[in-house]
mmCIF file of C-alpha atoms in Angstrom:
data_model
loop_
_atom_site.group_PDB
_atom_site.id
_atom_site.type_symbol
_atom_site.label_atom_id
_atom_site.label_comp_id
_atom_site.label_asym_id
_atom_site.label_seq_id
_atom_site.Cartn_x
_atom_site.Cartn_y
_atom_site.Cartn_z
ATOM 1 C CA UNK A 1 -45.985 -1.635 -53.576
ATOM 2 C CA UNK A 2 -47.043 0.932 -55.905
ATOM 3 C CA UNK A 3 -44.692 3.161 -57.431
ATOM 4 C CA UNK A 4 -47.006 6.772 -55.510
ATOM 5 C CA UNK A 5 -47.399 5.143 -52.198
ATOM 6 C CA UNK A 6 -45.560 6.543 -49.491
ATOM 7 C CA UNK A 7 -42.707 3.606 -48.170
ATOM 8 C CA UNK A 8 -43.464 2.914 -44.596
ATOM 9 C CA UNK A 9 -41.327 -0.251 -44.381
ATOM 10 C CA UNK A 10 -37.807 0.040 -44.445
ATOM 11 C CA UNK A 11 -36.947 -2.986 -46.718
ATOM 12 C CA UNK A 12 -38.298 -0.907 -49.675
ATOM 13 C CA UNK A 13 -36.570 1.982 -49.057
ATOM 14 C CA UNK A 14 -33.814 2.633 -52.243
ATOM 15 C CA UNK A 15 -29.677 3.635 -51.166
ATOM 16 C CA UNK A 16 -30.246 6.631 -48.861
ATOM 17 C CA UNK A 17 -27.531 10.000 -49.860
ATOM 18 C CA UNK A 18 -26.116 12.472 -47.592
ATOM 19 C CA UNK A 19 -28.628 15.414 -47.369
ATOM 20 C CA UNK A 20 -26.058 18.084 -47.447
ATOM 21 C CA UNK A 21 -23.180 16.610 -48.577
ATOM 22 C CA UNK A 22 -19.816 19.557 -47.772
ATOM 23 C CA UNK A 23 -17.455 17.847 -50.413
ATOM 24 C CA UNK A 24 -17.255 15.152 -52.897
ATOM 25 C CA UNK A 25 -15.890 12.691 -50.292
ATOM 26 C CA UNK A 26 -18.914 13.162 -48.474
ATOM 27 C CA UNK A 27 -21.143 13.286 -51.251
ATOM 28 C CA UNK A 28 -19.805 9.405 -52.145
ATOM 29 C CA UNK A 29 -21.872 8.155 -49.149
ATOM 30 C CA UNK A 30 -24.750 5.846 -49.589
ATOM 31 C CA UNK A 31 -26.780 4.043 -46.657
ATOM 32 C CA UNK A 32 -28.826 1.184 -46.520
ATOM 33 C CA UNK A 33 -30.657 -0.589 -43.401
ATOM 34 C CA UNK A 34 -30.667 -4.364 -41.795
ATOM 35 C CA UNK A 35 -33.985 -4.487 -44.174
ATOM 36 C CA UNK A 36 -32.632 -3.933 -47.559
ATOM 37 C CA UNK A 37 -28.713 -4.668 -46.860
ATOM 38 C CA UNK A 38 -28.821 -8.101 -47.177
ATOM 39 C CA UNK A 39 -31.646 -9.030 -49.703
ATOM 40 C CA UNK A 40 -28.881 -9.059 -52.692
ATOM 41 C CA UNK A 41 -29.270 -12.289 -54.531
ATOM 42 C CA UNK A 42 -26.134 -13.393 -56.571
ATOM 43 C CA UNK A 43 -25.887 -16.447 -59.338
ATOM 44 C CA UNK A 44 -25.710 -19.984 -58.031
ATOM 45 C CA UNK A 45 -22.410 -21.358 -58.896
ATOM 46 C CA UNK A 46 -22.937 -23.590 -61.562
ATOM 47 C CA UNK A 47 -21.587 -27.834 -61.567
ATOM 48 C CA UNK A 48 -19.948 -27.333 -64.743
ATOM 49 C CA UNK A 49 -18.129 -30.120 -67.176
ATOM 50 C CA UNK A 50 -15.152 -28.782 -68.873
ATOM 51 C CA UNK A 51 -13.697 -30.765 -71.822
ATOM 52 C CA UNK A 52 -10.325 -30.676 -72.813
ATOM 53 C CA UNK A 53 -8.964 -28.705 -76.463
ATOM 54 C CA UNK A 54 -9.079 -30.830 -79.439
ATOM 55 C CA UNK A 55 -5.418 -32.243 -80.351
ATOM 56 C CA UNK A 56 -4.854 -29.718 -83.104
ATOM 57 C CA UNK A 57 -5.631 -26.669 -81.254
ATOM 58 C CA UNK A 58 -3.336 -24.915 -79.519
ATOM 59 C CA UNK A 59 -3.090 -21.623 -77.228
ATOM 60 C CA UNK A 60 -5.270 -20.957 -73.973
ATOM 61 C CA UNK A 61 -8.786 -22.337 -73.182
ATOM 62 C CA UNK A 62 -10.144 -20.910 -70.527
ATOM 63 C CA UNK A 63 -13.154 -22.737 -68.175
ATOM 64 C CA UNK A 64 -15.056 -19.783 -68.269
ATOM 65 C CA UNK A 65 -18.589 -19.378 -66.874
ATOM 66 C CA UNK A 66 -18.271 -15.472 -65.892
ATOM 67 C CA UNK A 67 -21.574 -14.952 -67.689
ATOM 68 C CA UNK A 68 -23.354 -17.441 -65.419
ATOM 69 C CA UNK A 69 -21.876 -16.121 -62.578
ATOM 70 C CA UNK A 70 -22.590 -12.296 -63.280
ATOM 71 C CA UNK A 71 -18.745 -11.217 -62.841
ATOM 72 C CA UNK A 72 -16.727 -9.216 -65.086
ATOM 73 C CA UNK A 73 -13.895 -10.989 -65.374
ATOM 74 C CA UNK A 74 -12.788 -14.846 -66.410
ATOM 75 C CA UNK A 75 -13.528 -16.996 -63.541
ATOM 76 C CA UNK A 76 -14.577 -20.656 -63.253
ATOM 77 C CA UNK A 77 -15.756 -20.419 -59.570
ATOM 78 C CA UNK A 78 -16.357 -17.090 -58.030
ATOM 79 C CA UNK A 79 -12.323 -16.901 -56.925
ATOM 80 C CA UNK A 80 -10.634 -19.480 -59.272
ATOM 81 C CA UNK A 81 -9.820 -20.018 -62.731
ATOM 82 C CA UNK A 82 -9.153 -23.242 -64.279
ATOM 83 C CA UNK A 83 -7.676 -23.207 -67.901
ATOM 84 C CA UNK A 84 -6.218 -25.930 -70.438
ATOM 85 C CA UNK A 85 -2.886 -25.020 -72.213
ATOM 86 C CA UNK A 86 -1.633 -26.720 -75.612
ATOM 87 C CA UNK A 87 1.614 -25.783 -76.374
ATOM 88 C CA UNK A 88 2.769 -26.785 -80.047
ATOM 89 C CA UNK A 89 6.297 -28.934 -80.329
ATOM 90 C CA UNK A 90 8.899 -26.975 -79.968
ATOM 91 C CA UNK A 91 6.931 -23.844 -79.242
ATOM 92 C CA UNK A 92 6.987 -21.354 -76.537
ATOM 93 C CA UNK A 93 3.850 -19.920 -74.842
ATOM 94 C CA UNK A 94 4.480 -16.907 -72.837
ATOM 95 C CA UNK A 95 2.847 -16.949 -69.181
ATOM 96 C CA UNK A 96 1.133 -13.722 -67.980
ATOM 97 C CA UNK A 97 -0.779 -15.309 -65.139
ATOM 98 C CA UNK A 98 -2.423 -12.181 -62.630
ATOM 99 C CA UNK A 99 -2.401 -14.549 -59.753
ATOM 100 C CA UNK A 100 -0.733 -14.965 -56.080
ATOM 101 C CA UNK A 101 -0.609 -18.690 -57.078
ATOM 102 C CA UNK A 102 -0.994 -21.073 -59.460
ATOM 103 C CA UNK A 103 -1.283 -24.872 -59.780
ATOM 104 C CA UNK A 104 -0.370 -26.735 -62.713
ATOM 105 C CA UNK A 105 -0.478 -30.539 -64.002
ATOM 106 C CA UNK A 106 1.171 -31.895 -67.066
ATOM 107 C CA UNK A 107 -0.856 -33.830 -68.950
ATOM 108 C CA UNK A 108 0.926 -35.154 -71.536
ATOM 109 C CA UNK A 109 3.973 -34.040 -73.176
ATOM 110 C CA UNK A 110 7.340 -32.501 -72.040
ATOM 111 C CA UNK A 111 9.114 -29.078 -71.790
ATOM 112 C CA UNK A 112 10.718 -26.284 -69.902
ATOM 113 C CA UNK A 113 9.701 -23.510 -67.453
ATOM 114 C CA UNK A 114 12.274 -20.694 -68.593
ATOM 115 C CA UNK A 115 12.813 -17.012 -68.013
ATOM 116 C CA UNK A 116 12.741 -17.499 -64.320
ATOM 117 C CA UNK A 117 15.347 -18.127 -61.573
ATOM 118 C CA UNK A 118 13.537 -21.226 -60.478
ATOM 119 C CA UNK A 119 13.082 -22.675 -64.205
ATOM 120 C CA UNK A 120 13.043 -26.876 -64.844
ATOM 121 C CA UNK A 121 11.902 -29.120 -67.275
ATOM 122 C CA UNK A 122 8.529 -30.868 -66.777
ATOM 123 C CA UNK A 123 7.384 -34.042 -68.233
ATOM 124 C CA UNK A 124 4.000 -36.370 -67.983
ATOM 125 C CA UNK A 125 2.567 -36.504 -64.414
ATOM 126 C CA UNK A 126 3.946 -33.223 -62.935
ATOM 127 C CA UNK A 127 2.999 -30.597 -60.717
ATOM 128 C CA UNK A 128 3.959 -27.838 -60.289
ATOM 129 C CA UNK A 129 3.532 -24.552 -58.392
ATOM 130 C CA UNK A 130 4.091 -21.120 -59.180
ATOM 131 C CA UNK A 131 4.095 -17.242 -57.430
ATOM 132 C CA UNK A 132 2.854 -14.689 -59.983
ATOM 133 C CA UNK A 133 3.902 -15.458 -63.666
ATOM 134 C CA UNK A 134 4.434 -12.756 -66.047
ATOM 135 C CA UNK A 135 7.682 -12.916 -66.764
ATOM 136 C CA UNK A 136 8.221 -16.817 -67.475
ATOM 137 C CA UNK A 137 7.226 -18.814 -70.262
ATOM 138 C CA UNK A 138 6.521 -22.901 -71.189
ATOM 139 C CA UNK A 139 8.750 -24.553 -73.813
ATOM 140 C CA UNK A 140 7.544 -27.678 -75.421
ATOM 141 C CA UNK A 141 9.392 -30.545 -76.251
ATOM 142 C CA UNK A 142 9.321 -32.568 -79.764
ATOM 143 C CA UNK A 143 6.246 -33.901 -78.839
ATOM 144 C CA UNK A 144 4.332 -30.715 -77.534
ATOM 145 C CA UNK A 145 2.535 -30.584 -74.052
ATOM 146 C CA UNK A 146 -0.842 -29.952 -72.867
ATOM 147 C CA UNK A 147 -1.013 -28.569 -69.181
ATOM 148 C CA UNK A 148 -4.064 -27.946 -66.941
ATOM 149 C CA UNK A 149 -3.099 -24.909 -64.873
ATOM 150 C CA UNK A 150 -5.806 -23.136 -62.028
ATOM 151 C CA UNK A 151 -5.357 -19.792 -60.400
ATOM 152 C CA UNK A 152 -6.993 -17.214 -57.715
ATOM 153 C CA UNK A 153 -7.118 -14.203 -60.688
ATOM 154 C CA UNK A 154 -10.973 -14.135 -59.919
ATOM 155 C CA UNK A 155 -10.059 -13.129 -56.520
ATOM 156 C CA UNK A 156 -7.451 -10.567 -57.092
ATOM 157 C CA UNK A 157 -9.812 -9.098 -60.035
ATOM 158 C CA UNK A 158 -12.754 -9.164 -57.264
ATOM 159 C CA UNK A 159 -10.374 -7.067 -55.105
ATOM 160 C CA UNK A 160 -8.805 -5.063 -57.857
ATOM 161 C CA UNK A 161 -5.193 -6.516 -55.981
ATOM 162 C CA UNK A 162 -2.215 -7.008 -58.237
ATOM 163 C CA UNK A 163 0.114 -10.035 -57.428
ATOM 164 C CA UNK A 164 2.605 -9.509 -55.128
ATOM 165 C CA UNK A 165 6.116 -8.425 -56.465
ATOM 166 C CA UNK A 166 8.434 -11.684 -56.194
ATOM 167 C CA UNK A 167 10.716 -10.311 -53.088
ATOM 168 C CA UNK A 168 7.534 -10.509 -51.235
ATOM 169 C CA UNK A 169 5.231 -13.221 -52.267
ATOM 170 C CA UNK A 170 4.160 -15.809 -50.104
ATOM 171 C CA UNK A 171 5.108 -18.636 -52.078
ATOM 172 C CA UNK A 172 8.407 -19.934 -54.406
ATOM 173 C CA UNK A 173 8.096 -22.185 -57.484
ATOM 174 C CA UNK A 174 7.673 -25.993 -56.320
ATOM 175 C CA UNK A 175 8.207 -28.880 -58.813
ATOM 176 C CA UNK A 176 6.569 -32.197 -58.139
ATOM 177 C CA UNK A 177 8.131 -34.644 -60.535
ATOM 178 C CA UNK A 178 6.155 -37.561 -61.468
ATOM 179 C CA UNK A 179 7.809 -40.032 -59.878
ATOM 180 C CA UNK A 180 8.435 -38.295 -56.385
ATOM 181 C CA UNK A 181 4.205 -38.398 -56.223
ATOM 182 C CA UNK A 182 4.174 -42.153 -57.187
ATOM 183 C CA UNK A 183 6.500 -42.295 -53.977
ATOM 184 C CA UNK A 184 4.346 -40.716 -52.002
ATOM 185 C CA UNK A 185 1.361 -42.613 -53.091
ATOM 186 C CA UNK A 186 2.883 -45.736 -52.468
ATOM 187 C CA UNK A 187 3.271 -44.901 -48.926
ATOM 188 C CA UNK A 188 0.151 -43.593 -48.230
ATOM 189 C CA UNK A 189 -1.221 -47.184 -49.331
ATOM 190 C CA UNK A 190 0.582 -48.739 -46.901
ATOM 191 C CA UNK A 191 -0.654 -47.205 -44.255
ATOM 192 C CA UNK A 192 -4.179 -47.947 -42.420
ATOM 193 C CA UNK A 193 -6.787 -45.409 -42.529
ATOM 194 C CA UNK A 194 -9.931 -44.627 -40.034
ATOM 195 C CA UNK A 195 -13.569 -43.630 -40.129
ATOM 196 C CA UNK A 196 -12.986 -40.269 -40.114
ATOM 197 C CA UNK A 197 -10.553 -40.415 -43.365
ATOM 198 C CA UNK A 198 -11.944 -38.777 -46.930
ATOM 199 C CA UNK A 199 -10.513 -41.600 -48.599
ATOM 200 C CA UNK A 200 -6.679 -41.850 -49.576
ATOM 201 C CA UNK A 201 -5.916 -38.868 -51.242
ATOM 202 C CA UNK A 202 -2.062 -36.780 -51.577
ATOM 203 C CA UNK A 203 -2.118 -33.214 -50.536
ATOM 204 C CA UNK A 204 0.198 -30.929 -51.534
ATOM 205 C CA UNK A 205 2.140 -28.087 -49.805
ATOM 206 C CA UNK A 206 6.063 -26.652 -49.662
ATOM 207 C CA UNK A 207 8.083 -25.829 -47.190
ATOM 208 C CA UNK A 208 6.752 -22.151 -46.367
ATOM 209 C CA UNK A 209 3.198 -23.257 -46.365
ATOM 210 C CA UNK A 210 3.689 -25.788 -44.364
ATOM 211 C CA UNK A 211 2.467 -25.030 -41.160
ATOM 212 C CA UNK A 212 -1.059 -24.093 -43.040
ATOM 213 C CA UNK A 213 -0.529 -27.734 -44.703
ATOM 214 C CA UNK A 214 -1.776 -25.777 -47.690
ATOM 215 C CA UNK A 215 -0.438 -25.008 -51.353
ATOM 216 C CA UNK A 216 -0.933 -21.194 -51.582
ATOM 217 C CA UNK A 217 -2.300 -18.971 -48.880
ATOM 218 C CA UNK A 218 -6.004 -19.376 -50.423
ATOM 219 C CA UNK A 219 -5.410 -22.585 -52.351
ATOM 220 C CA UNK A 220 -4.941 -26.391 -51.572
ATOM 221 C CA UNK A 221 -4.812 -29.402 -53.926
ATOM 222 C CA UNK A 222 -4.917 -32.824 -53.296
ATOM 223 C CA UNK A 223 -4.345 -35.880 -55.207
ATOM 224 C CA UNK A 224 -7.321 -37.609 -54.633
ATOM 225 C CA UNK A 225 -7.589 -41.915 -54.933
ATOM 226 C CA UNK A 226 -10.792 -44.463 -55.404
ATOM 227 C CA UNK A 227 -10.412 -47.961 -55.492
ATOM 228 C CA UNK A 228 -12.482 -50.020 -57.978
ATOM 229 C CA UNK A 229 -16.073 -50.744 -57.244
ATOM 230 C CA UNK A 230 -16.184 -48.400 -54.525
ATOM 231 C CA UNK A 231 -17.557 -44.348 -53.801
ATOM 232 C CA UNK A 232 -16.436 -41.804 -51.855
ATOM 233 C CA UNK A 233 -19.202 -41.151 -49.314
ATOM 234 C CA UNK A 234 -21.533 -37.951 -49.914
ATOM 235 C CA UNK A 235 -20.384 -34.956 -47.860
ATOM 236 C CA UNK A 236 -20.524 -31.219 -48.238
ATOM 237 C CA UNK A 237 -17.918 -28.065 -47.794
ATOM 238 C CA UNK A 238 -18.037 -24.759 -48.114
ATOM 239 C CA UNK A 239 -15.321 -24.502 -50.692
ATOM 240 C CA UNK A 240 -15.526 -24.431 -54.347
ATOM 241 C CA UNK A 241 -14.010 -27.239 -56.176
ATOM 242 C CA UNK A 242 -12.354 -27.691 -59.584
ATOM 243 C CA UNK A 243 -11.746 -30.878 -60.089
ATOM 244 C CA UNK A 244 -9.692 -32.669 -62.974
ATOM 245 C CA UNK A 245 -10.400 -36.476 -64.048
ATOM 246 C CA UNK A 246 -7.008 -37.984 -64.485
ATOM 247 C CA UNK A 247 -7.833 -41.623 -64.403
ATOM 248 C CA UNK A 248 -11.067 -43.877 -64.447
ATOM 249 C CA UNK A 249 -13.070 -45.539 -66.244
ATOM 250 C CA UNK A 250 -16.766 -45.838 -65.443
ATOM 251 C CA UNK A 251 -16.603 -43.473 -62.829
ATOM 252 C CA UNK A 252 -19.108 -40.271 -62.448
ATOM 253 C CA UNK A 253 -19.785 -37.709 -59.835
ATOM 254 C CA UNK A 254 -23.225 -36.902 -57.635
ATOM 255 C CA UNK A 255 -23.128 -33.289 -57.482
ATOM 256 C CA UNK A 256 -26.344 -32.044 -56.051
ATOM 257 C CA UNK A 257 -28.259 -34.831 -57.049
ATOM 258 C CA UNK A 258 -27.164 -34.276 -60.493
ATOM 259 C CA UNK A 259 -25.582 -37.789 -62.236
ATOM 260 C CA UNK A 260 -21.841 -36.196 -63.732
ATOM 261 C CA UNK A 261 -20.067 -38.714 -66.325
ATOM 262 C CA UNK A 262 -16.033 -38.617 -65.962
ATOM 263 C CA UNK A 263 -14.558 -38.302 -69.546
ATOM 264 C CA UNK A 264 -10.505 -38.252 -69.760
ATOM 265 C CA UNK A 265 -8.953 -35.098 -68.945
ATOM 266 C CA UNK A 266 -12.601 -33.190 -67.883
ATOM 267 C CA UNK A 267 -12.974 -30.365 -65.140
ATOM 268 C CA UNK A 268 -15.829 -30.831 -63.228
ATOM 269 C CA UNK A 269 -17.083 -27.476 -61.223
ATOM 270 C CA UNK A 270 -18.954 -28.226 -57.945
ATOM 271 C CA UNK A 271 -20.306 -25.727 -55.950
ATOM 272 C CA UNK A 272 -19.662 -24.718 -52.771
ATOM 273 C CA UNK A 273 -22.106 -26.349 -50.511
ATOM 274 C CA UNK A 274 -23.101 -28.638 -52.626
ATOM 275 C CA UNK A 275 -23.841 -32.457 -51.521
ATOM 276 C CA UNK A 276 -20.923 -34.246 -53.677
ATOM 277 C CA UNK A 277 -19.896 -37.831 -54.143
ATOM 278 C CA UNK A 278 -17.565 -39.768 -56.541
ATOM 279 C CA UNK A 279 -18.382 -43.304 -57.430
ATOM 280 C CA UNK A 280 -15.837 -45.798 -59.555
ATOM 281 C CA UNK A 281 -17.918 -48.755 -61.091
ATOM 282 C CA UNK A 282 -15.081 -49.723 -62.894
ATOM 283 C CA UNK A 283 -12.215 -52.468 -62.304
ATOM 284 C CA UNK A 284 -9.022 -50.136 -62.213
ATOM 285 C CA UNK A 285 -8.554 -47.324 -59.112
ATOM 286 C CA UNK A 286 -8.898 -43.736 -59.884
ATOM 287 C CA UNK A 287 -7.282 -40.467 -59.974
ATOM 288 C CA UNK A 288 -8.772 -36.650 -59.789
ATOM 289 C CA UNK A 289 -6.604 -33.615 -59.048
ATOM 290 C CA UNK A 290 -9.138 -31.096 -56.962
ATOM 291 C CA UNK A 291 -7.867 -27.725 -56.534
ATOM 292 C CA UNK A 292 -10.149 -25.664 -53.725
ATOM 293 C CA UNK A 293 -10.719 -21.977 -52.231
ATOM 294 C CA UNK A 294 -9.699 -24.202 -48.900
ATOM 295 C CA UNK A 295 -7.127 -21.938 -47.748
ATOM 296 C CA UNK A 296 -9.524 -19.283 -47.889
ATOM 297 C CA UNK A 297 -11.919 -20.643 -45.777
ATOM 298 C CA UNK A 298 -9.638 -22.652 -43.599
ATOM 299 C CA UNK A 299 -8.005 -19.228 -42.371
ATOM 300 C CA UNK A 300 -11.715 -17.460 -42.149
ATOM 301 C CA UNK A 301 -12.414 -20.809 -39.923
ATOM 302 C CA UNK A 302 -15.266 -21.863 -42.343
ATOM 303 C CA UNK A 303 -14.405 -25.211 -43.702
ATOM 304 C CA UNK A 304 -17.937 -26.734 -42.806
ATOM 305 C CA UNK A 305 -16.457 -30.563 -44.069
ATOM 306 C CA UNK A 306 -19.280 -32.711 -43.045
ATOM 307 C CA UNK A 307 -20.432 -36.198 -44.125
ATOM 308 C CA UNK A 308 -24.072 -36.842 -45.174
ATOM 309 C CA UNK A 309 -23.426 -40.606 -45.590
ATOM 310 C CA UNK A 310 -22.957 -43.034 -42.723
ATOM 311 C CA UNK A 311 -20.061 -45.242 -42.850
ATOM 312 C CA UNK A 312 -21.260 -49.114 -44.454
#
């Protein structure tokens, strides 16, 4: 349409103003119609590989694709950010974390959560959970640690929310020793499974989330499980993933049609909506940690889960 041509369709019309706005509160309105509303096209979410800090380095290392996504603040999916932390031996790295919840694995290493009432000490092969983190802080052991933590800040910085003070947050600290989640894992191999089962994978929750059966009001992880030679049929859901590569070797990801290596210690972004298989050509089973916006969408009643590969 040319720029002195009158607009006769409503789709090209710009944000309509108040005509005689009485007061500022007034004069802050701005219309649009079912023509132009919805024609707002934001950045594809991109599947991202993350690699893990180099031994020497040490601090925070964010997985941050903000730019790609057009937002303002650090985010690896439009409501969650992953980050690596290396904590030097005998170091302390203070924790400001601007997040309802956050999920974290230990890597390698050992050390302590202080400075809160629910501190502990952590070691290789831990989880752990934690309400809004600002005043606590992780002490490494002789050997140092490296933790992979991931957070809903994205969302609470797309909201402008701050985290919830600690006498009313939603969630406690949870520990997840190492051993406790061999335990579990050994019993969910005993069992059978069905059809209709995504694989043998742990999920994790506490005891005031469990009726949602989910880690955080927005967030659920599981510990997911593929045996050698085998994939994880192709299926689709409408919540972002963040997945971390714990163990496998000659393993990779289809995300979209798009052929993702596994490399030790990697997070791999896929995209909400995106077609998504995991394949392990190798001769030992393997692990990946996926955190997920499924609480999010679980509560809004929009998983969409759905297979796109018939059972062989």
């Amino acid at each position: 349409m040319k720029t002195n041509e009158p607009v006769t369709d409503m789709a090209d019309l710009p944000a309509q103003r108040p005509a005689v706005p009485a007061n500022a509160a007034q004069a802050r309105a701005r219309f649009f119609n079912s023509g132009n509303a919805f024609n707002v096209k934001l950045p594809e979410v991109p599947a991202q590989l993350f690699m893990p800090p180099r031994e020497d380095a040490f601090g925070v290392f964010g997985c941050d694709q903000s730019d790609a996504l057009g937002c303002g603040f650090a985010a690896t999916t439009p409501l969650m950010l992953a980050r690596y932390m290396r904590v030097a031996p005998g170091e302390a790295l203070p924790l400001d974390v601007h997040a309802t919840g956050s999920v974290w694995y230990v890597i390698s290493g050992n050390g302590e959560l202080v400075g809160a009432a629910d501190g502990f000490a952590f070691g290789a092969g831990d989880v752990f959970l934690l309400p809004a983190a600002r005043d606590h802080r992780l002490v490494a052991g002789s050997a140092g640690a490296l933790l992979w933590t991931v957070g809903n800040e994205p969302q609470l910085a797309f909201d402008g929310s701050q985290p919830p003070a600690a006498s009313n947050a939603l969630i406690d600290a949870v520990h997840y020793p190492a051993d406790e989640i061999e335990r579990q894992f050994a019993l969910i191999f005993s069992m059978a499974t069905s059809d209709a089962t995504s694989g043998r994978a742990l999920i994790f929750s506490s005891d005031r989330q469990e009726p949602a059966r989910n880690l955080t009001p927005t967030l659920t992880l599981s510990f997911n499980t593929l045996e050698p030679c085998t994939h994880q049929r192709s299926h689709r859901h409408n919540s972002a993933a963040v997945t971390l590569v714990v163990q496998g070797e000659a393993c990779h990801s289809m995300v979209a049609g798009v052929h993702c290596p596994w490399a030790p210690w990697a997070t791999l972004v896929t995209p909400p909506g995106a077609p998504h298989s995991h394949h392990n050509a190798g001769l030992k089973g393997a692990r990946f940690l996926i955190v997920q916006d499924g609480g999010l969408h679980h509560h809004a009643r929009t998983m969409g889960f759905e297979f796109l590969e018939a059972v062989l």
